[in-house]
């Protein structure tokens, strides 16, 4: 396939390289001038989009996605697929999809989970919203860039699934970390805590697969001085998107609201920026009850 790839950052770069390595003809654009292996660099979003069967965007925010969409939709050929893999607000995802559909394109919102390692290894999970025909056309590309693609429903459903998942993750990581910090103060050995909780009703992905305590459980960013991994500021971004969505549909999300406030404090007023989101454990360990 002829693919246009816009946004060749930490995630987009390796994703585009994997598509090129699989034999696809990939033209890439990023204003930062970064490139990816096997990808032909072009000098604008429009140039990447022109003549492509599928145009993939991997961008920082909904505002930038809307800007790029306004540039590329007129340049894309009818029947092509506009595949956005960025994590953005549901409203922007739906607005861009509406514009793409009106121009005779297929539109998919397909945010990912799996991080930079998953992007490099081609093991991402895609959560996809949009029409069935577009999903079928993009499926071979999902299979190269990832290990799983779930078609979640109409436009916006992929972003909805992503922020709901990450709202659970953020709240669960805080709960896991505060339980470790409490256990420490109660004199409970961390290994014993892990052995019990990881096989009891408090278990979770945060505890079992990404344990925030160094030297306990499987290898995780805690074992590498909390270098990300999944940076606290990216968790804050996703928790903020979840709150925006909750406000838009009047959903009560007390845990999600609290999780966002705690990560905001950590990232904006403490030393959380640039640290893995599991560094919530040393943060809570150092604090007293207030
Ligand atoms: P990044 O900042 O490394 O890459 C984004 C790229 O977009 C940059 O290279 C930037 O130059 C480019 N860009 C900015 N404005 C542009 C424009 N107008 N036209 C074209 N390109 C433009 O970010 P990333 O870590 O690759 O993340 C990309 C998206 O994936 C984000 O939405 C993020 O939330 C999501 N995501 C990231 C991770 C992760 O672990 N990094 C995991 C899951 C999802």
Coordinates of C-alpha atoms and ligand atoms in Angstrom, one line a residue:
X1 CA 0.0 0.0 0.0
X2 CA 1.0 3.6 -0.4
X3 CA 1.0 5.1 3.1
X4 CA 1.4 8.7 4.3
X5 CA 2.7 9.0 7.9
X6 CA 2.4 12.3 9.7
X7 CA 4.1 12.7 13.1
X8 CA 7.3 10.7 13.3
X9 CA 7.9 11.1 17.0
X10 CA 8.7 8.5 19.7
X11 CA 5.7 6.4 18.7
X12 CA 5.1 7.4 15.0
X13 CA 8.8 6.9 14.0
X14 CA 9.0 3.2 14.8
X15 CA 5.5 2.5 13.6
X16 CA 6.3 4.0 10.2
X17 CA 9.6 2.1 10.1
X18 CA 7.8 -1.2 10.8
X19 CA 5.3 -0.5 7.9
X20 CA 8.2 0.3 5.5
X21 CA 10.1 -2.8 6.7
X22 CA 7.0 -4.9 5.8
X23 CA 7.3 -3.7 2.2
X24 CA 4.8 -0.8 2.2
X25 CA 5.6 2.4 0.3
X26 CA 5.7 5.0 3.2
X27 CA 6.1 8.8 2.8
X28 CA 6.6 10.6 6.1
X29 CA 6.4 14.1 7.4
X30 CA 7.3 15.7 10.7
X31 CA 8.0 19.5 11.2
X32 CA 10.7 18.6 13.7
X33 CA 12.7 17.1 10.8
X34 CA 12.9 13.7 12.4
X35 CA 12.8 10.7 10.0
X36 CA 12.3 7.0 10.3
X37 CA 14.2 4.1 8.7
X38 CA 12.9 3.1 5.3
X39 CA 10.5 6.1 5.2
X40 CA 10.8 8.6 2.4
X41 CA 10.8 12.1 3.9
X42 CA 8.5 14.7 2.3
X43 CA 8.2 18.3 3.2
X44 CA 4.6 18.8 4.1
X45 CA 1.5 16.9 5.5
X46 CA -0.2 17.4 2.1
X47 CA 2.7 15.8 0.3
X48 CA 2.5 12.8 2.6
X49 CA -1.2 12.5 2.1
X50 CA -1.4 13.0 -1.7
X51 CA -2.1 9.7 -3.6
X52 CA -1.9 7.6 -0.4
X53 CA -4.3 4.7 0.2
X54 CA -4.0 5.2 4.0
X55 CA -2.8 8.3 5.8
X56 CA -1.7 7.7 9.4
X57 CA -1.4 10.5 12.0
X58 CA 0.4 10.2 15.3
X59 CA 0.3 13.6 16.9
X60 CA 0.5 15.2 20.4
X61 CA -3.0 16.7 20.7
X62 CA -6.6 17.2 19.4
X63 CA -5.8 20.8 18.4
X64 CA -2.9 19.7 16.2
X65 CA -4.9 16.8 14.8
X66 CA -7.6 19.2 13.7
X67 CA -5.0 21.5 12.1
X68 CA -3.4 18.6 10.2
X69 CA -6.7 17.2 9.2
X70 CA -7.7 20.6 7.6
X71 CA -4.5 20.4 5.5
X72 CA -4.7 16.8 4.4
X73 CA -8.4 16.0 3.9
X74 CA -8.6 18.1 0.7
X75 CA -5.3 16.4 -0.5
X76 CA -6.5 12.8 0.0
X77 CA -7.9 10.7 -2.8
X78 CA -11.6 9.6 -2.5
X79 CA -11.9 6.2 -0.7
X80 CA -8.6 6.5 1.1
X81 CA -8.5 5.9 4.9
X82 CA -7.7 8.6 7.4
X83 CA -6.3 6.6 10.3
X84 CA -5.5 8.7 13.4
X85 CA -3.5 6.8 16.1
X86 CA -2.9 9.8 18.4
X87 CA -4.6 9.9 21.9
X88 CA -6.9 12.9 21.6
X89 CA -10.2 14.1 23.0
X90 CA -13.4 12.3 21.8
X91 CA -14.8 15.6 20.4
X92 CA -11.8 16.3 18.1
X93 CA -11.8 12.6 17.0
X94 CA -15.5 12.8 16.0
X95 CA -15.1 16.3 14.3
X96 CA -12.2 15.1 12.2
X97 CA -14.0 11.9 11.3
X98 CA -17.1 13.9 10.2
X99 CA -15.0 16.1 7.9
X100 CA -13.2 13.1 6.5
X101 CA -16.5 11.2 5.8
X102 CA -18.0 14.3 4.2
X103 CA -15.0 14.4 1.8
X104 CA -15.6 10.7 0.7
X105 CA -12.9 9.2 2.9
X106 CA -13.0 6.4 5.5
X107 CA -12.1 7.6 9.0
X108 CA -10.8 5.7 12.0
X109 CA -9.7 6.8 15.4
X110 CA -7.3 4.1 16.6
X111 CA -5.3 5.1 19.7
X112 CA -2.8 2.6 21.0
X113 CA -1.6 1.0 24.2
X114 CA 1.8 -0.5 24.5
X115 CA 4.1 2.5 24.6
X116 CA 7.4 3.1 22.8
X117 CA 8.5 -0.5 23.3
X118 CA 5.3 -1.7 21.7
X119 CA 5.7 0.7 18.8
X120 CA 9.3 -0.5 18.2
X121 CA 8.4 -4.2 18.6
X122 CA 5.2 -4.0 16.5
X123 CA 3.2 -5.3 19.5
X124 CA 0.8 -2.4 20.1
X125 CA -2.9 -2.8 20.9
X126 CA -5.2 -0.6 18.7
X127 CA -8.7 0.5 20.0
X128 CA -10.6 1.4 16.9
X129 CA -13.6 3.6 16.2
X130 CA -15.1 4.1 12.8
X131 CA -16.7 2.3 9.8
X132 CA -16.3 -1.4 9.1
X133 CA -14.9 -1.0 5.6
X134 CA -12.2 1.3 6.9
X135 CA -11.3 -1.1 9.6
X136 CA -11.0 -4.0 7.1
X137 CA -8.7 -1.9 4.9
X138 CA -6.5 -0.9 7.8
X139 CA -6.4 -4.4 9.5
X140 CA -3.3 -5.6 7.6
X141 CA -1.5 -2.4 8.9
X142 CA -2.7 -3.0 12.4
X143 CA -1.3 -6.5 12.1
X144 CA 2.2 -5.1 11.3
X145 CA 2.3 -2.4 13.9
X146 CA 0.5 -4.3 16.6
X147 CA -0.6 -7.6 18.0
X148 CA -4.3 -6.8 18.5
X149 CA -6.9 -4.4 17.0
X150 CA -10.3 -4.2 18.6
X151 CA -13.1 -2.6 16.6
X152 CA -14.9 -0.8 19.4
X153 CA -17.7 0.9 17.5
X154 CA -18.5 4.1 15.6
X155 CA -16.1 7.2 15.4
X156 CA -14.8 8.2 18.8
X157 CA -15.3 4.7 20.3
X158 CA -11.5 4.0 20.1
X159 CA -10.7 7.2 22.0
X160 CA -13.5 6.4 24.5
X161 CA -12.0 2.9 25.2
X162 CA -8.5 4.4 25.6
X163 CA -9.4 7.0 28.2
X164 CA -11.7 4.6 30.1
X165 CA -8.8 2.1 30.3
X166 CA -6.3 4.7 31.3
X167 CA -8.6 6.2 33.9
X168 CA -8.8 2.7 35.5
X169 CA -5.0 2.4 35.2
X170 CA -4.3 5.8 36.8
X171 CA -6.6 5.2 39.7
X172 CA -5.3 1.7 40.2
X173 CA -1.7 2.7 40.2
X174 CA -2.3 5.3 42.9
X175 CA -4.3 2.8 44.9
X176 CA -1.5 0.2 44.6
X177 CA 1.2 2.8 45.6
X178 CA -0.7 4.1 48.6
X179 CA -1.2 0.5 49.8
X180 CA 2.5 -0.1 49.5
X181 CA 3.2 3.1 51.4
X182 CA 0.7 2.1 54.1
X183 CA 2.2 -1.4 54.3
X184 CA 5.7 0.0 54.8
X185 CA 4.5 2.1 57.7
X186 CA 2.7 -0.9 59.2
X187 CA 6.0 -2.9 59.0
X188 CA 4.7 -5.3 56.3
X189 CA 7.5 -6.7 54.1
X190 CA 7.0 -5.5 50.5
X191 CA 7.6 -9.0 49.1
X192 CA 5.0 -10.4 51.4
X193 CA 2.6 -7.7 50.3
X194 CA 3.2 -8.5 46.7
X195 CA 2.9 -12.3 47.2
X196 CA -0.5 -11.8 48.9
X197 CA -2.0 -9.0 46.8
X198 CA -0.9 -10.4 43.4
X199 CA -2.8 -13.6 44.2
X200 CA -5.7 -12.0 46.1
X201 CA -8.6 -9.8 45.3
X202 CA -6.5 -6.6 45.2
X203 CA -4.5 -7.8 42.2
X204 CA -4.3 -5.7 39.1
X205 CA -2.1 -5.0 36.1
X206 CA -0.4 -2.2 38.2
X207 CA 0.5 -4.7 40.9
X208 CA 1.1 -7.9 38.9
X209 CA 2.7 -6.7 35.6
X210 CA 4.1 -3.3 36.5
X211 CA 4.8 -3.5 40.2
X212 CA 5.8 0.0 41.4
X213 CA 8.1 -1.3 44.2
X214 CA 11.7 -1.8 43.1
X215 CA 13.0 -5.4 43.2
X216 CA 9.6 -6.8 43.7
X217 CA 7.5 -8.7 41.0
X218 CA 8.4 -8.6 37.3
X219 CA 11.0 -6.2 35.8
X220 CA 9.4 -2.7 35.6
X221 CA 10.4 1.0 35.5
X222 CA 10.7 0.9 39.3
X223 CA 13.8 -1.3 38.8
X224 CA 15.3 1.4 36.5
X225 CA 15.0 4.3 38.9
X226 CA 11.5 5.1 37.6
X227 CA 12.7 6.1 34.1
X228 CA 9.7 5.9 31.8
X229 CA 8.1 3.6 30.7
X230 CA 5.0 5.6 30.7
X231 CA 5.7 9.1 31.9
X232 CA 3.6 10.7 34.6
X233 CA 2.8 13.6 32.3
X234 CA 1.3 11.3 29.7
X235 CA -0.8 9.7 32.4
X236 CA -1.9 13.2 33.3
X237 CA -2.8 13.9 29.7
X238 CA -5.0 10.9 29.5
X239 CA -6.7 11.5 32.9
X240 CA -7.4 15.1 31.7
X241 CA -9.0 13.8 28.5
X242 CA -11.1 11.4 30.6
X243 CA -12.3 14.3 32.8
X244 CA -13.1 16.5 29.7
X245 CA -15.1 13.6 28.3
X246 CA -16.9 13.0 31.6
X247 CA -17.8 16.7 31.8
X248 CA -19.1 16.6 28.2
X249 CA -21.5 13.7 29.0
X250 CA -22.2 14.6 32.7
X251 CA -20.7 11.3 34.0
X252 CA -19.8 11.1 37.7
X253 CA -16.2 9.9 38.0
X254 CA -15.0 10.5 41.6
X255 CA -11.9 8.2 41.3
X256 CA -10.9 9.6 37.9
X257 CA -11.3 13.2 39.2
X258 CA -9.1 12.4 42.2
X259 CA -6.5 10.6 40.1
X260 CA -6.2 13.5 37.7
X261 CA -5.7 16.0 40.6
X262 CA -3.0 13.8 42.2
X263 CA -1.1 13.3 38.9
X264 CA -1.5 17.1 38.2
X265 CA 0.1 17.9 41.6
X266 CA 2.9 15.4 41.0
X267 CA 3.7 16.6 37.4
X268 CA 3.1 20.4 37.8
X269 CA 4.3 21.1 41.3
X270 CA 6.6 18.3 42.3
X271 CA 9.3 16.2 40.6
X272 CA 6.9 14.0 38.6
X273 CA 7.6 15.2 35.1
X274 CA 9.9 12.9 33.2
X275 CA 9.5 10.1 35.7
X276 CA 7.5 7.0 35.2
X277 CA 3.9 7.2 36.4
X278 CA 4.7 4.4 39.0
X279 CA 7.0 6.9 40.8
X280 CA 3.8 7.7 42.6
X281 CA 5.1 5.1 45.2
X282 CA 8.2 7.1 46.4
X283 CA 6.0 10.3 46.3
X284 CA 3.4 8.7 48.6
X285 CA 6.1 7.0 50.8
X286 CA 7.7 10.4 51.5
X287 CA 4.4 12.1 52.5
X288 CA 2.5 12.2 55.8
X289 CA -1.2 12.1 56.3
X290 CA -2.5 15.6 55.6
Ligands
LIG1 P1 6.0 12.8 20.3 O1 5.9 14.2 20.8 O2 7.3 12.1 20.4 O3 5.7 12.8 18.7 C1 4.7 13.7 18.1 C2 5.3 14.2 16.8 O4 4.3 15.0 16.2 C3 6.5 15.1 17.1 O5 7.6 14.5 16.4 C4 6.1 16.4 16.5 O6 7.2 17.1 15.8 C5 5.0 16.0 15.5 N1 4.1 17.1 15.2 C6 3.7 18.2 16.0 N2 3.0 19.0 15.2 C7 2.9 18.5 14.0 C8 2.2 18.9 12.8 N3 1.5 20.0 12.8 N4 2.3 18.1 11.7 C9 3.0 17.0 11.8 N5 3.7 16.5 12.8 C10 3.6 17.3 13.9 O7 4.8 12.0 21.0 P2 4.6 10.4 21.0 O8 5.2 9.9 22.3 O9 5.1 9.8 19.7 O10 3.0 10.3 21.1 C11 2.2 10.5 20.0 C12 0.8 10.2 20.4 O11 0.7 8.9 20.9 C13 0.2 11.1 21.5 O12 -1.1 11.4 21.3 C14 0.4 10.3 22.8 O13 -0.6 10.6 23.8 C15 0.1 8.9 22.2 N6 0.7 7.8 23.0 C16 2.0 7.8 23.4 C17 2.5 6.8 24.1 C18 3.9 6.8 24.6 O14 4.3 6.0 25.5 N7 4.8 7.7 24.2 C19 1.7 5.7 24.4 C20 0.4 5.6 23.9 C21 -0.1 6.7 23.2

